mmCIF file of C-alpha atoms and ligand atoms in Angstrom:
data_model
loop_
_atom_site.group_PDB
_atom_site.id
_atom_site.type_symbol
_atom_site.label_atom_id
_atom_site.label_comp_id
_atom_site.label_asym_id
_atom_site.label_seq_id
_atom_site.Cartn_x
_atom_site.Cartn_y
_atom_site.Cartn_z
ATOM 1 C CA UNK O 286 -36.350 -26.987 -22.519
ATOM 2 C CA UNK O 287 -39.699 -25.225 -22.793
ATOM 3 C CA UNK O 288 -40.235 -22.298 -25.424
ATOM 4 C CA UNK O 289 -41.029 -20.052 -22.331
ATOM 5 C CA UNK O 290 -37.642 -20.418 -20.388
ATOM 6 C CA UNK O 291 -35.930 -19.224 -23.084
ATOM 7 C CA UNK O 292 -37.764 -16.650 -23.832
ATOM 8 C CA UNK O 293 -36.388 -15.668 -20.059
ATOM 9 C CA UNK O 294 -32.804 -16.467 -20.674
ATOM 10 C CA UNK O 295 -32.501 -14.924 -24.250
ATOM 11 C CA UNK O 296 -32.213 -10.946 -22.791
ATOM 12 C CA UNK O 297 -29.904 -12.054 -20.446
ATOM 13 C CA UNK O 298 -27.164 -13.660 -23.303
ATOM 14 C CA UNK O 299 -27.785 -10.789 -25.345
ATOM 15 C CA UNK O 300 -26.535 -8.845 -21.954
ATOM 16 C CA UNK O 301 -23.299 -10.720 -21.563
ATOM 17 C CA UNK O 302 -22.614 -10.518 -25.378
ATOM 18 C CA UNK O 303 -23.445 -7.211 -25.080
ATOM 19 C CA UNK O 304 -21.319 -6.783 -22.067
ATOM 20 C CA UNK O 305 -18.430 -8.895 -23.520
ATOM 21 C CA UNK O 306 -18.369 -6.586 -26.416
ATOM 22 C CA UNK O 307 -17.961 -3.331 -24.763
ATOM 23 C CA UNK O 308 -15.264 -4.599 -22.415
ATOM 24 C CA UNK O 309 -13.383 -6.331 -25.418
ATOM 25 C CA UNK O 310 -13.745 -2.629 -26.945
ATOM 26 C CA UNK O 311 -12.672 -0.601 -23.601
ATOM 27 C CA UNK O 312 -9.881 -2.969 -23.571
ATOM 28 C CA UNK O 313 -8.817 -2.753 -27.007
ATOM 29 C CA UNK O 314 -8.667 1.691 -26.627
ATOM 30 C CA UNK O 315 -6.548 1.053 -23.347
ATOM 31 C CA UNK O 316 -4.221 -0.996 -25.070
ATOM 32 C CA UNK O 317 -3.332 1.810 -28.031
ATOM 33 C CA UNK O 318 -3.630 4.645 -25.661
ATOM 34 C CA UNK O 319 -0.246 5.972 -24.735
ATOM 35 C CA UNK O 320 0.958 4.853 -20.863
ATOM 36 C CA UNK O 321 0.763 7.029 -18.107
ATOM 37 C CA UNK O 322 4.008 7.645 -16.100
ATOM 38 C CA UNK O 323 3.721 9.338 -13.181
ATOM 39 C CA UNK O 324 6.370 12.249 -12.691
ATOM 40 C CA UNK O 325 9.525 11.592 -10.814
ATOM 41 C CA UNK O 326 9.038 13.494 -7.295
ATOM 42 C CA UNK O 327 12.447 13.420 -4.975
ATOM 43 C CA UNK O 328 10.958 12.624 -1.834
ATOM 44 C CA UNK O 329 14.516 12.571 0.182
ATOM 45 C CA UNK O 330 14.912 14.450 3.819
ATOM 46 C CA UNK O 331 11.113 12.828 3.801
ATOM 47 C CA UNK O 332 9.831 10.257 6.140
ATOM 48 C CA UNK O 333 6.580 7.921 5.596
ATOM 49 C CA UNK O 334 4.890 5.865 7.804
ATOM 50 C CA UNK O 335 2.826 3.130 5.705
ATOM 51 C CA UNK O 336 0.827 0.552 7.995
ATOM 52 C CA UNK O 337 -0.218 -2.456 6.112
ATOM 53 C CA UNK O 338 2.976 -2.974 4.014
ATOM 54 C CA UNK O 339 4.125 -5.815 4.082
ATOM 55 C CA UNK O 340 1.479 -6.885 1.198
ATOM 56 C CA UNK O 341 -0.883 -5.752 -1.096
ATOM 57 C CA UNK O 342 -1.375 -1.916 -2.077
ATOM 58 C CA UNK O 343 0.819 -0.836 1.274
ATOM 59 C CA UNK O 344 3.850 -2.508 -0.153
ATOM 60 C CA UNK O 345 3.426 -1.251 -3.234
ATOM 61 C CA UNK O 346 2.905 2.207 -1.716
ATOM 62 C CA UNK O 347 5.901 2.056 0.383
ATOM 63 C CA UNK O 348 8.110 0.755 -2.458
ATOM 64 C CA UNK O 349 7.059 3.434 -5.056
ATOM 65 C CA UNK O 350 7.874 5.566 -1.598
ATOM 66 C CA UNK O 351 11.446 4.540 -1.228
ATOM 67 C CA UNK O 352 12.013 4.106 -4.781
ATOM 68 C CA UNK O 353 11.784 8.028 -4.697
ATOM 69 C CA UNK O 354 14.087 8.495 -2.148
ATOM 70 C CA UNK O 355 12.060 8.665 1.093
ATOM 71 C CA UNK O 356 12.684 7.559 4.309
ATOM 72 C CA UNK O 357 10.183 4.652 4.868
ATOM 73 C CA UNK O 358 8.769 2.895 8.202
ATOM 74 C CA UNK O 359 6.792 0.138 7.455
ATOM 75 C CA UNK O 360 4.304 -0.787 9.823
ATOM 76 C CA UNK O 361 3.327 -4.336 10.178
ATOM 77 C CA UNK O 362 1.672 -6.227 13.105
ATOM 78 C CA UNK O 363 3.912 -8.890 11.819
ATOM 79 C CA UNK O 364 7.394 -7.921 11.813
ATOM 80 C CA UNK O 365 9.093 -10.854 10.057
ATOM 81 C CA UNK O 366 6.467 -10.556 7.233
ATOM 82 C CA UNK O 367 7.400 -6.717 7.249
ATOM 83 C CA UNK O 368 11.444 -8.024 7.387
ATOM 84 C CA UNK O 369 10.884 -10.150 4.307
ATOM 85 C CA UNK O 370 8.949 -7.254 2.641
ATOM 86 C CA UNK O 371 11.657 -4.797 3.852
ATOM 87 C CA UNK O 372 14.035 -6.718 2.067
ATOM 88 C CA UNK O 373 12.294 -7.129 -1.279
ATOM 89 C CA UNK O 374 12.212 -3.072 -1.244
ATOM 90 C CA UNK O 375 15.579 -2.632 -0.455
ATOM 91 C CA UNK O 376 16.651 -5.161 -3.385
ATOM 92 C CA UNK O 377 14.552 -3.375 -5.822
ATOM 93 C CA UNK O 378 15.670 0.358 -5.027
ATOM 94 C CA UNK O 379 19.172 -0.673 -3.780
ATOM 95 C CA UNK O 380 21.710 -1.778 -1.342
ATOM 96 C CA UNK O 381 21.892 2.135 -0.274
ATOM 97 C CA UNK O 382 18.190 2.146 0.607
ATOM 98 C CA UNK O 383 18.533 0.177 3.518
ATOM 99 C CA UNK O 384 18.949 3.004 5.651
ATOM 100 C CA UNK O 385 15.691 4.595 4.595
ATOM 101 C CA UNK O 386 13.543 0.710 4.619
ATOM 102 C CA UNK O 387 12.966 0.326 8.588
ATOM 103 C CA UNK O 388 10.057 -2.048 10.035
ATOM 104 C CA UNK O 389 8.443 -1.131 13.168
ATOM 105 C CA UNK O 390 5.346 -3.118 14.693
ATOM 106 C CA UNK O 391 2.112 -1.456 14.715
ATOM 107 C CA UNK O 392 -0.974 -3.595 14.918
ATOM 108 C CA UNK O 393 -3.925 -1.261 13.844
ATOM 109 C CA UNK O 394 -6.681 -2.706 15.360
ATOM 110 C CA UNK O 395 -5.240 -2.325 19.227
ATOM 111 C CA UNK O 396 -5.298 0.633 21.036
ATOM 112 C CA UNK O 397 -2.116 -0.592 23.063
ATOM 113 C CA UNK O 398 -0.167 -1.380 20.047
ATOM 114 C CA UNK O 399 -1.233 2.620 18.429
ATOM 115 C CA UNK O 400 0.212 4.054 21.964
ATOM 116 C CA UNK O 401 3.364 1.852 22.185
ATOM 117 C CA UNK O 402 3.942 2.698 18.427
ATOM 118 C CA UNK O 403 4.072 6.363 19.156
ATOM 119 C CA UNK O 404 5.870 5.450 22.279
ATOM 120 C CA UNK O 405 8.950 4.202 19.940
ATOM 121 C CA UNK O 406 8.701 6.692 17.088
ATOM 122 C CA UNK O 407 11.251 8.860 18.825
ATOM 123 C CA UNK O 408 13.735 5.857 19.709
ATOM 124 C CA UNK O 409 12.702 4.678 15.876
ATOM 125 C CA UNK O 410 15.761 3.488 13.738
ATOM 126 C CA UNK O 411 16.945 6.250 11.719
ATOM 127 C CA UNK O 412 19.655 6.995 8.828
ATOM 128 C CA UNK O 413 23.519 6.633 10.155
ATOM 129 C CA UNK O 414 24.678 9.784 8.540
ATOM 130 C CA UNK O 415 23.658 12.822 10.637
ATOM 131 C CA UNK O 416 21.263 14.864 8.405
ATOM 132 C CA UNK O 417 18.375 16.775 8.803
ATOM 133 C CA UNK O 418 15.788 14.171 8.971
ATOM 134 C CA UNK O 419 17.959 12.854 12.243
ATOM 135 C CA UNK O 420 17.368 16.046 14.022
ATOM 136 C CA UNK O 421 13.592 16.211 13.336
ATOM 137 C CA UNK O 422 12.839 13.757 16.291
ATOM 138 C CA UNK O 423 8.647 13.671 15.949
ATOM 139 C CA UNK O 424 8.522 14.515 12.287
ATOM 140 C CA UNK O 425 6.157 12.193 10.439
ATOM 141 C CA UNK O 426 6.011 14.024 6.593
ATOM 142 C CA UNK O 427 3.417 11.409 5.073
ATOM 143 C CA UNK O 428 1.302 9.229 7.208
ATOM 144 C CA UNK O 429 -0.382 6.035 4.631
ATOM 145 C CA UNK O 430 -2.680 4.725 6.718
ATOM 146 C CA UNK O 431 -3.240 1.606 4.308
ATOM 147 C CA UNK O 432 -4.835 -0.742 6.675
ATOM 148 C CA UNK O 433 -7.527 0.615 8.915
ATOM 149 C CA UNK O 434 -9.128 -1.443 11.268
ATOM 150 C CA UNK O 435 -13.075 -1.572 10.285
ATOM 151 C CA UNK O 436 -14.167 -0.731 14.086
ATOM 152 C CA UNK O 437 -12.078 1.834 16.431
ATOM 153 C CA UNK O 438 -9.839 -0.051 18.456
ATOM 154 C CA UNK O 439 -11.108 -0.967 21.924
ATOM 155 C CA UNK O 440 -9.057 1.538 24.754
HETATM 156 N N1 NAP C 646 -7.281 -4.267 -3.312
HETATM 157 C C1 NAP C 646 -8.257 -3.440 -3.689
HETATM 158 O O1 NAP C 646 -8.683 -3.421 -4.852
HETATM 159 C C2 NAP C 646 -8.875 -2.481 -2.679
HETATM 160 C C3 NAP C 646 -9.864 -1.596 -3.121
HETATM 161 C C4 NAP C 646 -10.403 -0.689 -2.210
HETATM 162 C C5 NAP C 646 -9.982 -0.690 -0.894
HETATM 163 N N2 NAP C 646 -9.048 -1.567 -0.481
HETATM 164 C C6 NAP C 646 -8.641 -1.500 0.925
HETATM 165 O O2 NAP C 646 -7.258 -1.187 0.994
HETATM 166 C C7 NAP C 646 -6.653 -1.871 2.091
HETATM 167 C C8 NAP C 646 -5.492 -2.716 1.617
HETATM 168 O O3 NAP C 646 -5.941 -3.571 0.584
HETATM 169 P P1 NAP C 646 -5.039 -4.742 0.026
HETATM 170 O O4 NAP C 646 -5.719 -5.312 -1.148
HETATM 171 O O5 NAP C 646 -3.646 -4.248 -0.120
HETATM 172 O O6 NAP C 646 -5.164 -5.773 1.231
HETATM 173 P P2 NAP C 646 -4.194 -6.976 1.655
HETATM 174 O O7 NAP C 646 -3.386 -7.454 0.509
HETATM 175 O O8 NAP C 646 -5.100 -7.920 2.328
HETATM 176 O O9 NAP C 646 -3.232 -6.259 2.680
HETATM 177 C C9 NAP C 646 -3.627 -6.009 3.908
HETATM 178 C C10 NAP C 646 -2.348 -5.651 4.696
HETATM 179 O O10 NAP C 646 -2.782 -5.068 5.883
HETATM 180 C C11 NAP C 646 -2.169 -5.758 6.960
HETATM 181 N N3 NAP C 646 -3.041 -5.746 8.115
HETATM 182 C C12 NAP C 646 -4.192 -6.417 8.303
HETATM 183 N N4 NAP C 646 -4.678 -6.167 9.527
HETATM 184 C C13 NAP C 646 -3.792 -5.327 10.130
HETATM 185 C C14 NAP C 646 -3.741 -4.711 11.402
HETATM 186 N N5 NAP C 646 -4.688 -4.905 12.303
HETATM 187 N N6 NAP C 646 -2.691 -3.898 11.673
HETATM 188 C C15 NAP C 646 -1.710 -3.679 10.765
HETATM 189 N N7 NAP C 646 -1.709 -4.231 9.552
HETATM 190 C C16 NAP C 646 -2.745 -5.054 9.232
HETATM 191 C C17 NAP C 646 -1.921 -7.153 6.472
HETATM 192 O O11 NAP C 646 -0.900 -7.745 7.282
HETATM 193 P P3 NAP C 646 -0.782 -9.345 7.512
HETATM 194 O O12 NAP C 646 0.053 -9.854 6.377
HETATM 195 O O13 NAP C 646 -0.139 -9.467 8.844
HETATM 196 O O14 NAP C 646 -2.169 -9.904 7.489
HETATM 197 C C18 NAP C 646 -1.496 -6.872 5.042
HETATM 198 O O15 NAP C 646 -0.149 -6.510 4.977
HETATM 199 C C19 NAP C 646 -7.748 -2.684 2.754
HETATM 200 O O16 NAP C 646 -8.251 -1.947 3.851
HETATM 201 C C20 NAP C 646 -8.781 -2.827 1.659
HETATM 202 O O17 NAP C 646 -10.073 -2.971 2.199
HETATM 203 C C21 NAP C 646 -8.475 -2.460 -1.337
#
């Protein structure tokens, strides 16, 4: 190896020790900094559409969701992935949650599949008991819209 190529790589190991370092260090102050909880917030008598939830930061959005009590719609363009996802919210907040954990299909990138969604939401599946939520027909209290569609869906 010639005397002048590592006179190019020598700054850059100095940068990834130097980087190493400081994210060893960052790491180390995270770790003996006390955790964050978030406060408890009752979200019950509310109802939450979250598309993209069958996965990924939409499930774990809908689950922290139901986990406080709201009524959740989860809205998947595949509705037996959105089922199994359904199901692992429902075991983790309880058997009583399953009349808050509903799955409807909503693909976000089609403009037919947006208008048949809103088509359904007043025949959507809705808690047994009569409450208030029941009588609000079009009420929609937190919309997640998770997974957007890069370019506006095609009319
Ligand atoms: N993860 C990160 O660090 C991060 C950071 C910044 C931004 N984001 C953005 O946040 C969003 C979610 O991220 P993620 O990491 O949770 O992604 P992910 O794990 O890939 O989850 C994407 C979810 O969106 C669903 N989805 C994809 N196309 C859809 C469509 N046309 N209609 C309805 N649902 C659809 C997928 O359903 P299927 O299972 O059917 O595919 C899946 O459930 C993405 O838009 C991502 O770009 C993520």
């Amino acid at each position: 190896m010639s005397s002048q190529s590592w006179l190019v790589k020598t700054p850059l190991y100095l940068a990834l020790m130097w980087d190493s370092l400081i994210t060893s260090f960052t790491l180390l102050i995270a770790n003996l900094l006390p955790k964050l909880t978030p406060p408890f917030v009752n979200l019950d008598g509310k109802v939450a559409i979250v598309t993209g939830a069958n996965s990924g930061i939409g499930f774990a959005i809908a689950e922290a969701l139901a986990k406080r009590n709201a009524t959740v719609y989860l809205a998947c363009r595949n509705t037996s992935k959105g089922q199994e996802a359904a199901t692992q919210i429902i075991d983790a907040c309880g058997e009583g949650s399953s009349k808050r954990v509903h799955v409807l299909e909503l693909d976000t990138s089609s403009m037919a599949s947006v208008r048949n969604f809103a088509e359904r939401w007043p025949q959507r599946p809705q808690n047994d008991q009569v409450s208030a939520i029941d009588a609000r027909h079009d009420v929609c209290d937190l919309l997640i819209w998770m997974y957007a569609a890069y370019r506006p869906p095609i009319p």
